[in-house]
């Protein structure tokens, strides 16, 4: 019906409803549009369904067990395999009359799971009955958290699958629990939130009509008597609903719902009964104001929502409390209010006093809000309001330094920086940039900041934001939605194909030689790549970006013509600003700061006049030419300056005119041929040449022959660090030759450079190796695969092992990527030749040939041609491998590779085939490899069986407990009667039993765990406390230890563990249920007693008898220093050692002993010292 309605509306819009007769062309056009409309809807439906099915979680093991029991019953009843519809109908019928709380969660969860596969028509017919049943169940079992949560989930899923109605929401609202219920209320709010979001996609008019009621449902939970979990859930749900439902359509249709919501939240903000949740209210107001600010381009916010100013004032009072619970929410809300009213009105409502030393009184937090949230404002207001503050702050800072007030000076310095950091925000889509006076003042101040290391980033960010965002609007072109959908679908299919081949893919590292890898630093990257990596950080203003469904030009209220005027105005100041930027780059020594300045230079060069850039480049080229002529006598400073100039040239290369670009190439050419030790300058020169070939091919076309000649001449003069940039030049040059139809020249160039590219596969830098592989792939596509393969095969006749091994690696890559496109003759020749090279005496060639052989055996399953060729040369593979195993000293890497090749041959062609052709002297080696392979296979199978067995045992235990007597209970009725799956009574009585659910139920959301342990014994479930289970486990362990003993010791120990002798007193330790062995026995059992004591100690630790004994008095006097260490030894005259401390005694103070209950202990502590002192006083020296 919705499709038909949209077609009717579309037909009316095209004029078909009028009396005019539609021609043939109009009918064809209308039919095409209808087909495109239905195709688009089908594509969206399939895409959403795929996303839902991918996000659906699989059933857990308990749910699978319940489903399998139902499935078995359905099979025995109907004789057909169960389907999603069968499951759904059976479960909904059972749900109508069942009252067992132990089964309901499983039934509800299965209904929710299979609801996704039910047709909308069947689901719509059963919707009312299902919702009534779920409402009844929730009200009846309100104390069961598991049932309630599953019921909410089922009702929410109905909103996702069906068009919503008022009746559905009315039924859902009837199960709203008490807000004091911390278990059910958060679940209800979460379910209502999802239902509203889903319903808004199907029927936004219904949500707009019930908007106020939904907001009241959430906001009533903000009162102080609401528990914290409920208030948090209500705030999260309300913010989500506001963000999803408040849009331009709602604001255009009617303002009353949004106004009432804003008014209601504003009245709650200062109310004391909501004090605990003022932060949540402020967050919701912030979300609402933010959505209103998104509509600012279509309406006057101040007139439509006059209470916005009141919201800002009230929330500022909340921020003035300086309570860390409220600060973050209040600042977010103030930022949204700032977007609604603008910076000027905001500052008038919330005055800012920067020079107040009290941050709260001066409202210094306003600076952070302005920095993060200002956009679409006036640059003139920044100059008017903050320029004077900046100058006054700098003067006050200098005065504080002269007066020695360092803390105040530091505070003023921070405020000075914060005020300057507001400028990039005001430069984001400004309204008054067409006024040249405003930008002249701003640009003059920004050029001064370039010399300040702390504020340089502010100047750079202002330039970049102003230019890049204006250029984006000036170059904006709307995209076709249908083309985008087709591209997304194609990319998705390609990604799926890539996932399928991921397991069979062979990495480049498997082909490359193993060795140390160089960690490339940032200097090895292109300077323009560094700049492009910095741009997202500088343009980070997501809050002011246009929503995907809106037109950016309308949202930002800037037309393409006006954006073009902005660019022309900014570019007019390039003659003054670009030289200053170049000077700043030249003087900067920090690499990060230099990259920032180069970023600003590139942005400004993109809008500058060509004449200005040419004038700047003349100075750059002059410096580079001087450095070239005086290369031998350059100082380190001059060398560094030449490097910086080369970076500037690389940045300006894509914006220079033809004459300046040719001059730059003339400057670069001698540096590529130079044999000096300045390899970094050579590397940067290759970067410049690569950048020119990539971005300015139209200019290079006239001098392409000279570029090719230059690359060929400098073949032996390139340093290893510049190899990656040189190969990039190869790629760009070959592509340009192909674009300009210079096919023969391209073939000659590729033939001349392919050897160098192959040798680059052995470079230390992984970036150079990756670029070499990329270059080889480009060559293959430009010259056709077979021609390029024929060219590569010539490298097998090389005179050096390095060249031959690199050729084998290249052929391996080609065969892996293009084995389906290479001709049969070439492919056979490559495989046969590389297999024979396994016996080569050179380690480089041998290792590369073994890697190729492994790859060929891997591709046997993909290509029948490769399989036939490898099978025909199987004996050659075996002979080549056994040539190395027969040597006395075999390297470990070679031994490993040979083993892998033989093992892969067994996998591909079978052990019997290998045994038939394997030499007799080496069959033991073949048997050893097969044995090891079988061991690994058995190990993997055993692990898999153990996992399956554990799952099977768990399923059997579950069935034993959940399905009582399933053989008898699952019968299908008597003879001809059969059964009806819609009959709830039969289903309940035949395959759902009344067993205890406590062990099977999932834990609730709070994660509470019981203290019971369940186990199965003799077909019965035994429930024990955790303590009983541990005691029984210890006794079992003890019995096992005893059973391992032999003879007399075991008999004596069993007698010792039995009853105690008559008249002897026996103690019992209830923790471990082990008898105390502190009785007297005869001497014959002494060995057994010792062994029993050792077992007892091992099980529970030492007993009290074995522990060191300390009296209660010793424990009381433990920390008292009685002075015993100063007691004189017998025969001595004194108690003071030479060089030692004077004798002392010390009783530490302890508040515990002030209590009357510890009076005797306190006396005992003091008495220990007093008694010692008294004895020492009356004691006389020995001689006296």
mmCIF file of N, CA, C and O in Angstrom, residues 969-1051:
data_model
loop_
_atom_site.group_PDB
_atom_site.id
_atom_site.type_symbol
_atom_site.label_atom_id
_atom_site.label_comp_id
_atom_site.label_asym_id
_atom_site.label_seq_id
_atom_site.Cartn_x
_atom_site.Cartn_y
_atom_site.Cartn_z
ATOM 1 N N UNK A 969 7.237 -39.725 25.789
ATOM 2 C CA UNK A 969 6.462 -38.485 25.708
ATOM 3 C C UNK A 969 6.398 -37.914 24.297
ATOM 4 O O UNK A 969 5.571 -37.071 24.017
ATOM 5 N N UNK A 970 7.310 -38.316 23.420
ATOM 6 C CA UNK A 970 7.356 -37.724 22.096
ATOM 7 C C UNK A 970 6.574 -38.538 21.087
ATOM 8 O O UNK A 970 6.773 -38.407 19.891
ATOM 9 N N UNK A 971 5.751 -39.453 21.553
ATOM 10 C CA UNK A 971 4.930 -40.244 20.636
ATOM 11 C C UNK A 971 3.935 -39.323 19.931
ATOM 12 O O UNK A 971 3.483 -38.315 20.460
ATOM 13 N N UNK A 972 3.529 -39.726 18.792
ATOM 14 C CA UNK A 972 2.737 -38.860 17.941
ATOM 15 C C UNK A 972 1.243 -39.143 18.002
ATOM 16 O O UNK A 972 0.500 -38.929 17.077
ATOM 17 N N UNK A 973 0.772 -39.692 19.065
ATOM 18 C CA UNK A 973 -0.661 -39.947 19.174
ATOM 19 C C UNK A 973 -0.995 -41.385 18.854
ATOM 20 O O UNK A 973 -0.126 -42.237 18.691
ATOM 21 N N UNK A 974 -2.252 -41.663 18.768
ATOM 22 C CA UNK A 974 -2.726 -43.028 18.580
ATOM 23 C C UNK A 974 -3.169 -43.218 17.130
ATOM 24 O O UNK A 974 -4.208 -42.727 16.696
ATOM 25 N N UNK A 975 -2.330 -43.922 16.383
ATOM 26 C CA UNK A 975 -2.736 -44.402 15.054
ATOM 27 C C UNK A 975 -3.143 -43.289 14.134
ATOM 28 O O UNK A 975 -2.366 -42.412 13.783
ATOM 29 N N UNK A 976 -4.446 -43.339 13.698
ATOM 30 C CA UNK A 976 -4.900 -42.421 12.672
ATOM 31 C C UNK A 976 -5.145 -41.022 13.207
ATOM 32 O O UNK A 976 -5.363 -40.086 12.432
ATOM 33 N N UNK A 977 -5.204 -40.863 14.517
ATOM 34 C CA UNK A 977 -5.592 -39.554 15.037
ATOM 35 C C UNK A 977 -4.575 -38.477 14.703
ATOM 36 O O UNK A 977 -4.919 -37.350 14.413
ATOM 37 N N UNK A 978 -3.254 -38.846 14.778
ATOM 38 C CA UNK A 978 -2.207 -37.849 14.541
ATOM 39 C C UNK A 978 -2.230 -36.769 15.605
ATOM 40 O O UNK A 978 -2.706 -36.971 16.713
ATOM 41 N N UNK A 979 -1.696 -35.600 15.278
ATOM 42 C CA UNK A 979 -1.688 -34.509 16.241
ATOM 43 C C UNK A 979 -1.700 -33.178 15.496
ATOM 44 O O UNK A 979 -1.417 -33.102 14.312
ATOM 45 N N UNK A 980 -2.038 -32.148 16.239
ATOM 46 C CA UNK A 980 -2.104 -30.789 15.690
ATOM 47 C C UNK A 980 -1.109 -29.931 16.441
ATOM 48 O O UNK A 980 -1.197 -29.797 17.677
ATOM 49 N N UNK A 981 -0.130 -29.363 15.729
ATOM 50 C CA UNK A 981 0.886 -28.549 16.393
ATOM 51 C C UNK A 981 0.298 -27.284 16.982
ATOM 52 O O UNK A 981 0.905 -26.664 17.845
ATOM 53 N N UNK A 982 -0.873 -26.868 16.523
ATOM 54 C CA UNK A 982 -1.500 -25.684 17.079
ATOM 55 C C UNK A 982 -2.238 -25.985 18.368
ATOM 56 O O UNK A 982 -2.738 -25.075 19.019
ATOM 57 N N UNK A 983 -2.322 -27.281 18.732
ATOM 58 C CA UNK A 983 -3.001 -27.679 19.960
ATOM 59 C C UNK A 983 -2.033 -27.505 21.126
ATOM 60 O O UNK A 983 -1.082 -28.275 21.281
ATOM 61 N N UNK A 984 -2.288 -26.496 21.940
ATOM 62 C CA UNK A 984 -1.347 -26.193 23.036
ATOM 63 C C UNK A 984 -1.316 -27.287 24.076
ATOM 64 O O UNK A 984 -0.266 -27.606 24.632
ATOM 65 N N UNK A 985 -2.448 -27.905 24.321
ATOM 66 C CA UNK A 985 -2.489 -28.937 25.351
ATOM 67 C C UNK A 985 -1.621 -30.119 25.002
ATOM 68 O O UNK A 985 -0.898 -30.660 25.844
ATOM 69 N N UNK A 986 -1.657 -30.538 23.727
ATOM 70 C CA UNK A 986 -0.829 -31.673 23.332
ATOM 71 C C UNK A 986 0.657 -31.321 23.405
ATOM 72 O O UNK A 986 1.468 -32.095 23.875
ATOM 73 N N UNK A 987 0.996 -30.135 22.918
ATOM 74 C CA UNK A 987 2.405 -29.743 22.929
ATOM 75 C C UNK A 987 2.936 -29.671 24.353
ATOM 76 O O UNK A 987 4.013 -30.159 24.680
ATOM 77 N N UNK A 988 2.125 -29.107 25.257
ATOM 78 C CA UNK A 988 2.592 -28.945 26.633
ATOM 79 C C UNK A 988 2.738 -30.292 27.321
ATOM 80 O O UNK A 988 3.654 -30.512 28.104
ATOM 81 N N UNK A 989 1.837 -31.221 27.014
ATOM 82 C CA UNK A 989 1.856 -32.492 27.734
ATOM 83 C C UNK A 989 2.770 -33.522 27.112
ATOM 84 O O UNK A 989 3.098 -34.527 27.738
ATOM 85 N N UNK A 990 3.213 -33.317 25.843
ATOM 86 C CA UNK A 990 3.954 -34.356 25.152
ATOM 87 C C UNK A 990 5.448 -34.078 25.055
ATOM 88 O O UNK A 990 6.217 -35.030 25.063
ATOM 89 N N UNK A 991 5.862 -32.828 24.884
ATOM 90 C CA UNK A 991 7.313 -32.666 24.756
ATOM 91 C C UNK A 991 7.875 -31.523 25.590
ATOM 92 O O UNK A 991 9.002 -31.125 25.407
ATOM 93 N N UNK A 992 7.105 -30.967 26.502
ATOM 94 C CA UNK A 992 7.637 -29.993 27.453
ATOM 95 C C UNK A 992 7.272 -30.478 28.844
ATOM 96 O O UNK A 992 6.099 -30.578 29.165
ATOM 97 N N UNK A 993 8.276 -30.786 29.659
ATOM 98 C CA UNK A 993 8.041 -31.386 30.958
ATOM 99 C C UNK A 993 8.189 -30.358 32.046
ATOM 100 O O UNK A 993 8.628 -29.231 31.834
ATOM 101 N N UNK A 994 7.824 -30.761 33.244
ATOM 102 C CA UNK A 994 7.863 -29.865 34.405
ATOM 103 C C UNK A 994 9.074 -30.203 35.251
ATOM 104 O O UNK A 994 8.968 -30.885 36.267
ATOM 105 N N UNK A 995 10.240 -29.783 34.848
ATOM 106 C CA UNK A 995 11.473 -30.008 35.585
ATOM 107 C C UNK A 995 11.964 -28.683 36.169
ATOM 108 O O UNK A 995 11.586 -27.608 35.715
ATOM 109 N N UNK A 996 12.815 -28.821 37.134
ATOM 110 C CA UNK A 996 13.337 -27.614 37.800
ATOM 111 C C UNK A 996 14.162 -26.793 36.816
ATOM 112 O O UNK A 996 14.931 -27.323 36.043
ATOM 113 N N UNK A 997 14.002 -25.475 36.885
ATOM 114 C CA UNK A 997 14.685 -24.586 35.963
ATOM 115 C C UNK A 997 15.807 -23.801 36.615
ATOM 116 O O UNK A 997 16.548 -23.096 35.940
ATOM 117 N N UNK A 998 15.987 -23.937 37.894
ATOM 118 C CA UNK A 998 16.937 -23.071 38.589
ATOM 119 C C UNK A 998 18.352 -23.192 38.066
ATOM 120 O O UNK A 998 19.073 -22.214 37.969
ATOM 121 N N UNK A 999 18.773 -24.439 37.738
ATOM 122 C CA UNK A 999 20.141 -24.613 37.273
ATOM 123 C C UNK A 999 20.303 -24.115 35.845
ATOM 124 O O UNK A 999 21.372 -23.696 35.436
ATOM 125 N N UNK A 1000 19.218 -24.162 35.061
ATOM 126 C CA UNK A 1000 19.323 -23.824 33.648
ATOM 127 C C UNK A 1000 19.127 -22.345 33.370
ATOM 128 O O UNK A 1000 19.506 -21.853 32.318
ATOM 129 N N UNK A 1001 18.449 -21.646 34.261
ATOM 130 C CA UNK A 1001 18.155 -20.228 34.012
ATOM 131 C C UNK A 1001 19.434 -19.422 33.915
ATOM 132 O O UNK A 1001 20.403 -19.668 34.621
ATOM 133 N N UNK A 1002 19.410 -18.471 33.036
ATOM 134 C CA UNK A 1002 20.554 -17.570 32.944
ATOM 135 C C UNK A 1002 20.554 -16.622 34.136
ATOM 136 O O UNK A 1002 19.521 -16.301 34.705
ATOM 137 N N UNK A 1003 21.754 -16.159 34.486
ATOM 138 C CA UNK A 1003 21.844 -15.170 35.566
ATOM 139 C C UNK A 1003 21.252 -13.859 35.084
ATOM 140 O O UNK A 1003 21.289 -13.539 33.905
ATOM 141 N N UNK A 1004 20.719 -13.100 36.022
ATOM 142 C CA UNK A 1004 20.135 -11.819 35.639
ATOM 143 C C UNK A 1004 21.233 -10.804 35.339
ATOM 144 O O UNK A 1004 22.416 -11.098 35.431
ATOM 145 N N UNK A 1005 20.824 -9.607 34.961
ATOM 146 C CA UNK A 1005 21.777 -8.598 34.505
ATOM 147 C C UNK A 1005 22.738 -8.145 35.587
ATOM 148 O O UNK A 1005 23.786 -7.607 35.313
ATOM 149 N N UNK A 1006 22.380 -8.339 36.874
ATOM 150 C CA UNK A 1006 23.280 -7.871 37.934
ATOM 151 C C UNK A 1006 24.455 -8.816 38.135
ATOM 152 O O UNK A 1006 25.362 -8.522 38.870
ATOM 153 N N UNK A 1007 24.439 -9.993 37.503
ATOM 154 C CA UNK A 1007 25.557 -10.903 37.617
ATOM 155 C C UNK A 1007 25.626 -11.630 38.932
ATOM 156 O O UNK A 1007 26.695 -12.061 39.364
ATOM 157 N N UNK A 1008 24.523 -11.789 39.639
ATOM 158 C CA UNK A 1008 24.547 -12.474 40.919
ATOM 159 C C UNK A 1008 24.718 -13.976 40.696
ATOM 160 O O UNK A 1008 24.119 -14.579 39.805
ATOM 161 N N UNK A 1009 25.523 -14.624 41.544
ATOM 162 C CA UNK A 1009 25.784 -16.057 41.444
ATOM 163 C C UNK A 1009 25.401 -16.725 42.757
ATOM 164 O O UNK A 1009 25.599 -16.179 43.830
ATOM 165 N N UNK A 1010 24.863 -17.949 42.629
ATOM 166 C CA UNK A 1010 24.476 -18.663 43.844
ATOM 167 C C UNK A 1010 25.696 -19.389 44.414
ATOM 168 O O UNK A 1010 26.778 -19.383 43.849
ATOM 169 N N UNK A 1011 25.522 -20.060 45.562
ATOM 170 C CA UNK A 1011 26.591 -20.775 46.248
ATOM 171 C C UNK A 1011 26.310 -22.271 46.216
ATOM 172 O O UNK A 1011 26.593 -22.982 47.171
ATOM 173 N N UNK A 1012 25.750 -22.771 45.119
ATOM 174 C CA UNK A 1012 25.401 -24.176 44.994
ATOM 175 C C UNK A 1012 26.137 -24.762 43.808
ATOM 176 O O UNK A 1012 26.490 -24.065 42.856
ATOM 177 N N UNK A 1013 26.344 -26.073 43.879
ATOM 178 C CA UNK A 1013 27.031 -26.792 42.828
ATOM 179 C C UNK A 1013 26.154 -27.963 42.406
ATOM 180 O O UNK A 1013 25.699 -28.748 43.242
ATOM 181 N N UNK A 1014 25.900 -28.063 41.079
ATOM 182 C CA UNK A 1014 25.047 -29.125 40.556
ATOM 183 C C UNK A 1014 25.886 -30.118 39.770
ATOM 184 O O UNK A 1014 26.785 -29.723 39.020
ATOM 185 N N UNK A 1015 25.599 -31.423 39.936
ATOM 186 C CA UNK A 1015 26.294 -32.467 39.205
ATOM 187 C C UNK A 1015 25.344 -33.634 38.991
ATOM 188 O O UNK A 1015 24.316 -33.756 39.668
ATOM 189 N N UNK A 1016 25.696 -34.507 38.038
ATOM 190 C CA UNK A 1016 24.875 -35.659 37.704
ATOM 191 C C UNK A 1016 25.566 -36.926 38.189
ATOM 192 O O UNK A 1016 26.761 -37.141 37.925
ATOM 193 N N UNK A 1017 24.802 -37.764 38.899
ATOM 194 C CA UNK A 1017 25.313 -39.038 39.411
ATOM 195 C C UNK A 1017 24.241 -40.101 39.246
ATOM 196 O O UNK A 1017 23.122 -39.940 39.741
ATOM 197 N N UNK A 1018 24.601 -41.160 38.546
ATOM 198 C CA UNK A 1018 23.675 -42.281 38.336
ATOM 199 C C UNK A 1018 22.356 -41.805 37.725
ATOM 200 O O UNK A 1018 21.262 -42.241 38.116
ATOM 201 N N UNK A 1019 22.448 -40.873 36.770
ATOM 202 C CA UNK A 1019 21.232 -40.403 36.110
ATOM 203 C C UNK A 1019 20.420 -39.425 36.903
ATOM 204 O O UNK A 1019 19.304 -39.087 36.513
ATOM 205 N N UNK A 1020 20.943 -38.953 38.044
ATOM 206 C CA UNK A 1020 20.210 -38.006 38.863
ATOM 207 C C UNK A 1020 21.047 -36.750 39.063
ATOM 208 O O UNK A 1020 22.268 -36.808 39.060
ATOM 209 N N UNK A 1021 20.363 -35.661 39.289
ATOM 210 C CA UNK A 1021 21.052 -34.401 39.542
ATOM 211 C C UNK A 1021 21.176 -34.199 41.046
ATOM 212 O O UNK A 1021 20.187 -34.296 41.784
ATOM 213 N N UNK A 1022 22.389 -33.941 41.508
ATOM 214 C CA UNK A 1022 22.669 -33.730 42.925
ATOM 215 C C UNK A 1022 23.086 -32.276 43.098
ATOM 216 O O UNK A 1022 24.008 -31.798 42.434
ATOM 217 N N UNK A 1023 22.388 -31.573 44.000
ATOM 218 C CA UNK A 1023 22.686 -30.177 44.292
ATOM 219 C C UNK A 1023 23.312 -30.096 45.668
ATOM 220 O O UNK A 1023 22.735 -30.566 46.653
ATOM 221 N N UNK A 1024 24.504 -29.538 45.771
ATOM 222 C CA UNK A 1024 25.243 -29.406 47.018
ATOM 223 C C UNK A 1024 25.667 -27.956 47.197
ATOM 224 O O UNK A 1024 25.793 -27.200 46.229
ATOM 225 N N UNK A 1025 25.921 -27.621 48.442
ATOM 226 C CA UNK A 1025 26.549 -26.321 48.676
ATOM 227 C C UNK A 1025 27.996 -26.391 48.247
ATOM 228 O O UNK A 1025 28.579 -27.479 48.114
ATOM 229 N N UNK A 1026 28.568 -25.228 48.052
ATOM 230 C CA UNK A 1026 29.947 -25.189 47.582
ATOM 231 C C UNK A 1026 30.896 -25.807 48.615
ATOM 232 O O UNK A 1026 31.863 -26.486 48.270
ATOM 233 N N UNK A 1027 30.614 -25.600 49.907
ATOM 234 C CA UNK A 1027 31.470 -26.174 50.951
ATOM 235 C C UNK A 1027 31.408 -27.691 50.973
ATOM 236 O O UNK A 1027 32.437 -28.372 51.088
ATOM 237 N N UNK A 1028 30.177 -28.254 50.865
ATOM 238 C CA UNK A 1028 30.051 -29.716 50.839
ATOM 239 C C UNK A 1028 30.777 -30.310 49.634
ATOM 240 O O UNK A 1028 31.417 -31.359 49.727
ATOM 241 N N UNK A 1029 30.649 -29.655 48.502
ATOM 242 C CA UNK A 1029 31.309 -30.171 47.313
ATOM 243 C C UNK A 1029 32.827 -30.169 47.476
ATOM 244 O O UNK A 1029 33.513 -31.126 47.101
ATOM 245 N N UNK A 1030 33.381 -29.106 48.039
ATOM 246 C CA UNK A 1030 34.840 -29.051 48.224
ATOM 247 C C UNK A 1030 35.306 -30.101 49.224
ATOM 248 O O UNK A 1030 36.340 -30.749 49.033
ATOM 249 N N UNK A 1031 34.535 -30.302 50.326
ATOM 250 C CA UNK A 1031 34.938 -31.326 51.298
ATOM 251 C C UNK A 1031 34.901 -32.716 50.674
ATOM 252 O O UNK A 1031 35.811 -33.521 50.880
ATOM 253 N N UNK A 1032 33.874 -32.990 49.908
ATOM 254 C CA UNK A 1032 33.794 -34.305 49.262
ATOM 255 C C UNK A 1032 34.918 -34.471 48.248
ATOM 256 O O UNK A 1032 35.476 -35.559 48.111
ATOM 257 N N UNK A 1033 35.260 -33.404 47.561
ATOM 258 C CA UNK A 1033 36.351 -33.499 46.581
ATOM 259 C C UNK A 1033 37.681 -33.768 47.277
ATOM 260 O O UNK A 1033 38.505 -34.543 46.786
ATOM 261 N N UNK A 1034 37.911 -33.140 48.423
ATOM 262 C CA UNK A 1034 39.163 -33.397 49.151
ATOM 263 C C UNK A 1034 39.238 -34.843 49.630
ATOM 264 O O UNK A 1034 40.284 -35.486 49.596
ATOM 265 N N UNK A 1035 38.126 -35.376 50.120
ATOM 266 C CA UNK A 1035 38.114 -36.760 50.581
ATOM 267 C C UNK A 1035 38.349 -37.726 49.422
ATOM 268 O O UNK A 1035 39.040 -38.742 49.572
ATOM 269 N N UNK A 1036 37.807 -37.420 48.254
ATOM 270 C CA UNK A 1036 38.071 -38.260 47.094
ATOM 271 C C UNK A 1036 39.550 -38.229 46.724
ATOM 272 O O UNK A 1036 40.139 -39.262 46.382
ATOM 273 N N UNK A 1037 40.153 -37.070 46.797
ATOM 274 C CA UNK A 1037 41.577 -36.963 46.509
ATOM 275 C C UNK A 1037 42.396 -37.739 47.520
ATOM 276 O O UNK A 1037 43.376 -38.418 47.181
ATOM 277 N N UNK A 1038 41.990 -37.687 48.787
ATOM 278 C CA UNK A 1038 42.692 -38.424 49.829
ATOM 279 C C UNK A 1038 42.573 -39.922 49.608
ATOM 280 O O UNK A 1038 43.549 -40.674 49.738
ATOM 281 N N UNK A 1039 41.369 -40.402 49.240
ATOM 282 C CA UNK A 1039 41.182 -41.826 48.955
ATOM 283 C C UNK A 1039 42.022 -42.260 47.768
ATOM 284 O O UNK A 1039 42.565 -43.378 47.752
ATOM 285 N N UNK A 1040 42.153 -41.380 46.774
ATOM 286 C CA UNK A 1040 42.983 -41.728 45.621
ATOM 287 C C UNK A 1040 44.438 -41.889 46.023
ATOM 288 O O UNK A 1040 45.134 -42.821 45.587
ATOM 289 N N UNK A 1041 44.945 -41.005 46.873
ATOM 290 C CA UNK A 1041 46.317 -41.109 47.343
ATOM 291 C C UNK A 1041 46.538 -42.393 48.147
ATOM 292 O O UNK A 1041 47.553 -43.074 48.023
ATOM 293 N N UNK A 1042 45.550 -42.715 48.960
ATOM 294 C CA UNK A 1042 45.683 -43.928 49.787
ATOM 295 C C UNK A 1042 45.676 -45.170 48.911
ATOM 296 O O UNK A 1042 46.435 -46.117 49.138
ATOM 297 N N UNK A 1043 44.802 -45.182 47.867
ATOM 298 C CA UNK A 1043 44.705 -46.366 47.017
ATOM 299 C C UNK A 1043 45.975 -46.610 46.224
ATOM 300 O O UNK A 1043 46.218 -47.727 45.754
ATOM 301 N N UNK A 1044 46.803 -45.607 46.073
ATOM 302 C CA UNK A 1044 48.054 -45.778 45.329
ATOM 303 C C UNK A 1044 49.164 -46.376 46.183
ATOM 304 O O UNK A 1044 50.238 -46.696 45.661
ATOM 305 N N UNK A 1045 48.953 -46.508 47.484
ATOM 306 C CA UNK A 1045 49.961 -47.101 48.358
ATOM 307 C C UNK A 1045 49.837 -48.626 48.338
ATOM 308 O O UNK A 1045 48.854 -49.189 47.859
ATOM 309 N N UNK A 1046 50.825 -49.302 48.896
ATOM 310 C CA UNK A 1046 50.830 -50.763 48.849
ATOM 311 C C UNK A 1046 51.064 -51.355 50.232
ATOM 312 O O UNK A 1046 51.624 -50.721 51.128
ATOM 313 N N UNK A 1047 50.592 -52.573 50.411
ATOM 314 C CA UNK A 1047 50.973 -53.420 51.539
ATOM 315 C C UNK A 1047 50.631 -52.870 52.899
ATOM 316 O O UNK A 1047 49.545 -52.347 53.150
ATOM 317 N N UNK A 1048 51.614 -53.013 53.797
ATOM 318 C CA UNK A 1048 51.439 -52.708 55.209
ATOM 319 C C UNK A 1048 51.140 -51.234 55.427
ATOM 320 O O UNK A 1048 50.312 -50.877 56.274
ATOM 321 N N UNK A 1049 51.800 -50.377 54.666
ATOM 322 C CA UNK A 1049 51.591 -48.941 54.873
ATOM 323 C C UNK A 1049 50.142 -48.574 54.591
ATOM 324 O O UNK A 1049 49.536 -47.813 55.327
ATOM 325 N N UNK A 1050 49.576 -49.154 53.555
ATOM 326 C CA UNK A 1050 48.186 -48.842 53.229
ATOM 327 C C UNK A 1050 47.237 -49.346 54.316
ATOM 328 O O UNK A 1050 46.306 -48.654 54.716
ATOM 329 N N UNK A 1051 47.479 -50.604 54.804
ATOM 330 C CA UNK A 1051 46.602 -51.154 55.836
ATOM 331 C C UNK A 1051 46.678 -50.325 57.114
ATOM 332 O O UNK A 1051 45.666 -50.029 57.760
#
